[in-house]
Amino acid sequence: YLKLFVYKQWYQRRVAITAGGYSIKCPDDHQYSLLSNFAESSNHTIVFVKEGKSFQLLENDYTKTIEMQCHLSKLSQHQSIPLFLADVTSDLFHRQTIIT
């Protein structure tokens, strides 16, 4: 039963990554590191820390880029992590699929 449970858990995680567009790592109980399926580099992570009932974005080299600053202004304006992640995903998708 343990093997079946582990497999189902792995499978559900793969489905969530595919459907949501982000792989999620949890280095500890309060930190969540997200990497878009369309990221240009494995260093392009978006890290959130859970503080009480809310999440705060941790600043890193990727979030300091000009491209991310535009997305972050929308996060501040709308206070919606799903909207922010959708905006980032859309931008990364379009960068990879533009035909030149």
Coordinates of N, CA and C in Angstrom, one line a residue:
Y1 N 0.8 -1.2 0.0 CA 0.0 0.0 0.0 C 0.9 1.3 0.0
L2 N 2.0 1.2 0.6 CA 2.9 2.4 0.7 C 3.4 2.7 -0.7
K3 N 3.7 1.7 -1.5 CA 4.2 2.0 -2.9 C 3.0 2.7 -3.7
L4 N 1.8 2.2 -3.5 CA 0.7 2.7 -4.2 C 0.4 4.2 -3.8
F5 N 0.5 4.4 -2.5 CA 0.3 5.8 -2.0 C 1.4 6.7 -2.5
V6 N 2.6 6.3 -2.5 CA 3.7 7.1 -3.0 C 3.5 7.4 -4.5
Y7 N 3.1 6.4 -5.3 CA 2.9 6.6 -6.7 C 1.8 7.6 -6.9
K8 N 0.7 7.4 -6.2 CA -0.5 8.3 -6.4 C -0.1 9.8 -6.0
Q9 N 0.7 9.9 -5.0 CA 1.1 11.2 -4.6 C 2.0 11.8 -5.6
W10 N 3.0 11.1 -6.2 CA 3.8 11.5 -7.3 C 3.0 11.9 -8.5
Y11 N 2.0 11.1 -8.8 CA 1.2 11.3 -10.0 C 0.4 12.6 -9.8
Q12 N -0.2 12.8 -8.7 CA -1.0 14.0 -8.4 C -0.1 15.3 -8.5
R13 N 1.1 15.1 -8.0 CA 2.0 16.3 -8.1 C 2.4 16.6 -9.5
R14 N 2.6 15.6 -10.3 CA 2.9 15.8 -11.8 C 1.7 16.5 -12.5
V15 N 0.5 16.1 -12.1 CA -0.7 16.7 -12.7 C -0.8 18.1 -12.3
A16 N -0.6 18.4 -11.0 CA -0.6 19.8 -10.5 C 0.4 20.7 -11.2
I17 N 1.6 20.1 -11.4 CA 2.7 20.9 -12.1 C 2.3 21.2 -13.5
T18 N 1.8 20.2 -14.2 CA 1.4 20.4 -15.6 C 0.2 21.4 -15.7
A19 N -0.8 21.2 -14.9 CA -2.0 22.1 -14.9 C -1.7 23.5 -14.4
G20 N -0.9 23.6 -13.4 CA -0.7 24.9 -12.8 C 0.5 25.6 -13.4
G21 N 1.4 24.9 -14.0 CA 2.5 25.6 -14.7 C 3.7 25.8 -13.8
Y22 N 3.7 25.4 -12.6 CA 4.8 25.6 -11.7 C 5.1 24.4 -10.9
S23 N 6.4 24.1 -10.8 CA 6.8 23.1 -9.8 C 7.1 23.8 -8.5
I24 N 6.8 23.2 -7.4 CA 6.9 23.8 -6.1 C 7.8 23.0 -5.2
K25 N 8.7 23.6 -4.6 CA 9.6 23.0 -3.6 C 9.3 23.7 -2.3
C26 N 9.3 22.9 -1.2 CA 9.1 23.5 0.1 C 10.4 23.2 1.0
P27 N 11.4 24.1 1.0 CA 12.6 23.8 1.7 C 12.3 23.7 3.3
D28 N 11.2 24.4 3.7 CA 10.8 24.3 5.1 C 9.3 24.5 5.2
D29 N 8.8 24.5 6.4 CA 7.3 24.6 6.6 C 6.7 25.9 6.1
H30 N 7.5 27.0 6.0 CA 7.0 28.3 5.8 C 7.5 28.9 4.5
Q31 N 8.2 28.2 3.7 CA 8.8 28.8 2.5 C 8.4 27.9 1.3
Y32 N 8.0 28.6 0.2 CA 7.6 27.9 -1.0 C 8.3 28.5 -2.2
S33 N 9.1 27.6 -2.9 CA 9.8 28.1 -4.1 C 9.1 27.6 -5.3
L34 N 8.7 28.5 -6.2 CA 8.0 28.1 -7.4 C 8.9 28.4 -8.6
L35 N 8.9 27.4 -9.5 CA 9.7 27.5 -10.8 C 8.7 27.2 -11.9
S36 N 8.5 28.2 -12.8 CA 7.6 28.1 -13.9 C 8.1 27.0 -14.9
N37 N 7.2 26.3 -15.5 CA 7.5 25.3 -16.6 C 8.1 26.0 -17.8
F38 N 7.9 27.3 -17.9 CA 8.4 28.1 -19.0 C 9.7 29.0 -18.6
A39 N 10.2 28.8 -17.4 CA 11.3 29.5 -16.9 C 12.5 29.4 -17.9
E40 N 13.2 30.5 -18.1 CA 14.4 30.5 -19.0 C 15.6 29.9 -18.3
S41 N 15.6 29.9 -16.9 CA 16.7 29.4 -16.2 C 16.2 28.8 -14.9
S42 N 16.9 27.8 -14.3 CA 16.5 27.2 -13.1 C 16.7 28.2 -11.9
N43 N 17.3 29.3 -12.1 CA 17.5 30.3 -11.1 C 16.3 31.3 -11.1
H44 N 15.4 31.1 -12.0 CA 14.3 32.0 -12.1 C 13.1 31.5 -11.2
T45 N 13.4 31.5 -9.9 CA 12.4 31.0 -8.9 C 11.7 32.2 -8.3
I46 N 10.5 31.9 -7.9 CA 9.7 32.9 -7.2 C 9.4 32.3 -5.8
V47 N 9.9 33.0 -4.8 CA 9.8 32.4 -3.4 C 8.8 33.2 -2.6
F48 N 7.9 32.5 -2.0 CA 7.0 33.0 -1.0 C 7.2 32.5 0.4
V49 N 7.0 33.3 1.4 CA 7.1 32.9 2.8 C 5.8 33.1 3.4
K50 N 5.3 32.1 4.1 CA 4.0 32.2 4.8 C 4.2 32.9 6.1
E51 N 3.5 34.0 6.3 CA 3.6 34.8 7.5 C 2.2 34.9 8.1
G52 N 1.9 34.2 9.1 CA 0.5 34.2 9.6 C -0.5 33.6 8.6
K53 N -1.5 34.3 8.2 CA -2.4 33.9 7.2 C -2.1 34.4 5.8
S54 N -1.0 35.1 5.6 CA -0.7 35.6 4.3 C 0.6 35.1 3.8
F55 N 0.9 35.4 2.6 CA 2.2 35.1 1.9 C 2.9 36.3 1.5
Q56 N 4.2 36.4 1.7 CA 5.1 37.5 1.3 C 6.1 37.0 0.3
L57 N 6.3 37.8 -0.7 CA 7.3 37.4 -1.7 C 8.7 37.8 -1.2
L58 N 9.6 36.9 -1.4 CA 11.0 37.1 -1.0 C 11.7 37.7 -2.2
E59 N 12.5 38.7 -2.0 CA 13.2 39.4 -3.1 C 14.4 38.5 -3.4
N60 N 14.7 38.3 -4.7 CA 15.9 37.6 -5.1 C 16.4 38.2 -6.4
D61 N 17.4 37.7 -7.0 CA 17.9 38.3 -8.3 C 16.9 38.3 -9.4
Y62 N 16.1 37.3 -9.4 CA 15.1 37.2 -10.5 C 14.0 38.2 -10.3
T63 N 13.5 38.4 -9.0 CA 12.4 39.3 -8.8 C 12.9 40.8 -8.9
K64 N 14.2 41.0 -9.0 CA 14.8 42.3 -9.1 C 14.9 42.7 -10.6
T65 N 14.6 41.8 -11.6 CA 14.8 42.1 -13.0 C 13.7 43.1 -13.4
I66 N 13.9 43.8 -14.5 CA 12.9 44.8 -15.0 C 11.6 44.1 -15.4
E67 N 11.8 42.9 -16.0 CA 10.5 42.2 -16.4 C 9.7 41.9 -15.2
M68 N 10.3 41.4 -14.1 CA 9.5 41.1 -12.9 C 9.0 42.3 -12.2
Q69 N 9.6 43.4 -12.3 CA 9.1 44.6 -11.6 C 7.8 45.0 -12.1
C70 N 7.5 44.8 -13.4 CA 6.2 45.1 -14.0 C 5.2 44.1 -13.4
H71 N 5.5 42.9 -13.3 CA 4.5 41.9 -12.7 C 4.3 42.2 -11.2
L72 N 5.4 42.6 -10.5 CA 5.3 42.9 -9.1 C 4.4 44.1 -8.8
S73 N 4.4 45.0 -9.7 CA 3.5 46.2 -9.5 C 2.1 45.7 -9.6
K74 N 1.8 44.8 -10.4 CA 0.4 44.2 -10.5 C 0.1 43.4 -9.2
L75 N 1.0 42.7 -8.7 CA 0.8 42.0 -7.4 C 0.5 43.0 -6.3
S76 N 1.2 44.1 -6.2 CA 0.9 45.1 -5.2 C -0.4 45.7 -5.4
Q77 N -0.8 46.0 -6.7 CA -2.1 46.6 -7.0 C -3.3 45.7 -6.7
H78 N -3.2 44.5 -7.1 CA -4.3 43.6 -7.0 C -4.3 42.7 -5.8
Q79 N -3.2 42.5 -5.2 CA -3.1 41.6 -4.0 C -3.5 40.2 -4.3
S80 N -3.2 39.7 -5.5 CA -3.6 38.4 -5.9 C -2.4 37.6 -6.4
I81 N -2.0 36.6 -5.7 CA -0.9 35.7 -6.1 C -1.3 34.9 -7.4
P82 N -2.5 34.4 -7.4 CA -2.9 33.7 -8.7 C -2.8 34.6 -9.9
L83 N -3.3 35.8 -9.8 CA -3.2 36.7 -10.9 C -1.8 37.0 -11.3
F84 N -1.0 37.2 -10.3 CA 0.5 37.5 -10.5 C 1.1 36.3 -11.2
L85 N 0.9 35.1 -10.7 CA 1.5 33.9 -11.4 C 1.0 33.7 -12.8
A86 N -0.3 34.0 -13.0 CA -0.8 33.9 -14.4 C -0.2 34.9 -15.3
D87 N 0.0 36.1 -14.8 CA 0.7 37.1 -15.6 C 2.1 36.7 -16.0
V88 N 2.9 36.2 -15.0 CA 4.2 35.8 -15.2 C 4.2 34.6 -16.2
T89 N 3.4 33.7 -16.0 CA 3.3 32.5 -16.9 C 3.0 32.9 -18.4
S90 N 2.0 33.8 -18.5 CA 1.7 34.3 -19.9 C 2.9 35.0 -20.5
D91 N 3.6 35.8 -19.8 CA 4.7 36.5 -20.3 C 5.8 35.5 -20.7
L92 N 6.1 34.6 -19.9 CA 7.2 33.6 -20.2 C 6.7 32.7 -21.4
F93 N 5.5 32.3 -21.5 CA 5.0 31.5 -22.6 C 5.2 32.3 -23.9
H94 N 4.8 33.6 -23.9 CA 4.9 34.3 -25.1 C 6.3 34.5 -25.5
R95 N 7.2 34.7 -24.6 CA 8.6 34.8 -24.9 C 9.2 33.6 -25.6
Q96 N 8.7 32.4 -25.2 CA 9.2 31.2 -25.8 C 8.5 30.8 -27.1
T97 N 7.4 31.3 -27.4 CA 6.6 30.9 -28.5 C 6.5 31.9 -29.6
I98 N 7.2 33.1 -29.5 CA 7.2 34.1 -30.5 C 8.0 33.6 -31.7
I99 N 7.4 33.6 -32.9 CA 8.1 33.2 -34.1 C 8.8 34.4 -34.7
T100 N 10.1 34.2 -34.8 CA 10.9 35.4 -35.4 C 11.3 35.1 -36.8

